[in-house]
Amino acid sequence: MYLLAIESSCDETAAAVCADGKILSNFIATQKVHEMYGGVVPELASRAHMQHIVPVVHQALEKAGCTPAQLDAVAFTQAPGLIGSLLVGAQFAKSLALSLNIPLIPVHHMQAHVLANLIPEERPSFPFLCLTVSGGHTQIVRCNSPLDMQVIGETIDDAAGEAFDKSAKLLGLPYPGGPLVDKYAREGNPDRFSFPEPRIPGLNFSFSGLKTSILYFLRNAGTSLLYKEEFKATDEERAAFIQNNLADLCASIQHRIISILLNKMKKAVEETGIREVCIAGGVSANSGLRQALKETGDKLGWKTYIPPFEYCTDNAAMIAITGYYKYQAGQFADLSVAASARAEWE
């Protein structure tokens, strides 16, 4: 069974082909246009998707050695994401499915991130827990089967990926800043500066307070985490403080974000008794998080799984593997299915 998958939820245009659940190709076109604006511009993203989608699909089919006539289904990201970006992928998938008279399979983007862990040969057994961390989402998911997943913890405000990117911006690093924080953190001392860990009940997360404390700390040039009516440092003192301590600042910020994530995962394992643990989402490409999860798992007796880098950030292979399981279950949609910026977890 050949399936073409399309991902266009944000600023990555991706296409993949799988045969009976095995990924044959996975192509991604990135959009450089957003770098000068310090973040994704939705209108520019949707325009870039329209430019990239045909070449990317062509590459995916060619690499897989598959023709459109051989396809048995088309899967696409239905939600959540930027609505303009989603519409490009959705309309392309609908048109292709209609022209070939094959099933159309809508996919939930965050569920696909979780199931990216089922692509490698070494995969978790059900049930397993997945820490899904991206720029827009931070969740702990209990996965009972490929199509039976439950969110048992999530952020009540900002996502961990946003905390990375906003911290990078405060440090004067260019967009996207998260990977640069990870890069400089490898050279720094994670215990040099101390940032607070929020006390949020249950398995939920919060990163807004951490972002605020980092803001005040930098504006006070390291003298205080608090806002005291006026900041104590001049612009020159702040710039010098960041320049002279960049590696240690990155390492300390990253260390706190990771400790918040893993402390909640420890609690989730204790409450559920599930010791098969994996990570997913764009932030799962962070080297500090990957290493910390492995070390925590070794220490506490978890069996940990970390997806390859190509399946961490937004990609179509994760849409393909999810579409494969939905195809087996006969979960198809007609042409009235609509892309949505938001989506409830099924």
CSV table of C-alpha atoms in Angstrom, one decimal, residues 108-115 117 128-142 149-151 153-155 159-161 205 207 261 265 278-284 289 312 318 345:
chain,number,residue,atom,x,y,z
A,108,HIS,CA,-3.6,15.7,13.6
A,109,HIS,CA,-0.1,17.4,13.6
A,110,MET,CA,0.7,16.7,17.3
A,111,GLN,CA,-0.5,13.1,17.2
A,112,ALA,CA,1.8,12.6,14.2
A,113,HIS,CA,4.8,14.0,16.2
A,114,VAL,CA,4.1,11.3,18.8
A,115,LEU,CA,3.9,8.5,16.2
A,117,ASN,CA,8.6,7.3,17.4
A,128,PHE,CA,4.2,4.5,26.3
A,129,LEU,CA,4.6,8.1,27.5
A,130,CYS,CA,5.7,10.8,25.1
A,131,LEU,CA,7.0,14.2,26.0
A,132,THR,CA,6.0,16.3,23.0
A,133,VAL,CA,7.9,19.6,22.9
A,134,SER,CA,7.7,22.2,20.1
A,135,GLY,CA,7.5,26.0,19.6
A,136,GLY,CA,3.7,26.0,20.1
A,137,HIS,CA,3.1,22.9,22.3
A,138,THR,CA,4.4,21.2,25.4
A,139,GLN,CA,2.5,18.0,26.3
A,140,ILE,CA,2.8,14.6,28.0
A,141,VAL,CA,0.9,12.1,26.1
A,142,ARG,CA,-0.1,8.6,27.1
A,149,MET,CA,-3.7,8.7,22.7
A,150,GLN,CA,-4.5,10.9,25.7
A,151,VAL,CA,-3.0,14.2,26.8
A,153,GLY,CA,-0.3,17.1,31.0
A,154,GLU,CA,0.2,20.3,29.0
A,155,THR,CA,1.4,23.8,29.3
A,159,ALA,CA,5.5,26.3,25.3
A,160,ALA,CA,9.1,25.2,26.0
A,161,GLY,CA,10.1,26.0,22.4
A,205,PHE,CA,3.7,23.0,32.7
A,207,PHE,CA,7.0,28.8,31.1
A,261,LEU,CA,10.3,19.1,31.5
A,265,MET,CA,8.0,13.3,33.2
A,278,CYS,CA,10.0,8.9,24.4
A,279,ILE,CA,10.2,12.5,23.2
A,280,ALA,CA,8.9,14.2,20.0
A,281,GLY,CA,8.5,17.6,18.5
A,282,GLY,CA,11.0,20.2,17.3
A,283,VAL,CA,12.6,20.7,20.7
A,284,SER,CA,13.4,17.0,20.9
A,289,LEU,CA,17.3,17.4,26.3
A,312,CYS,CA,11.9,15.7,15.3
A,318,MET,CA,5.4,11.4,10.7
A,345,TRP,CA,-7.2,16.0,20.8
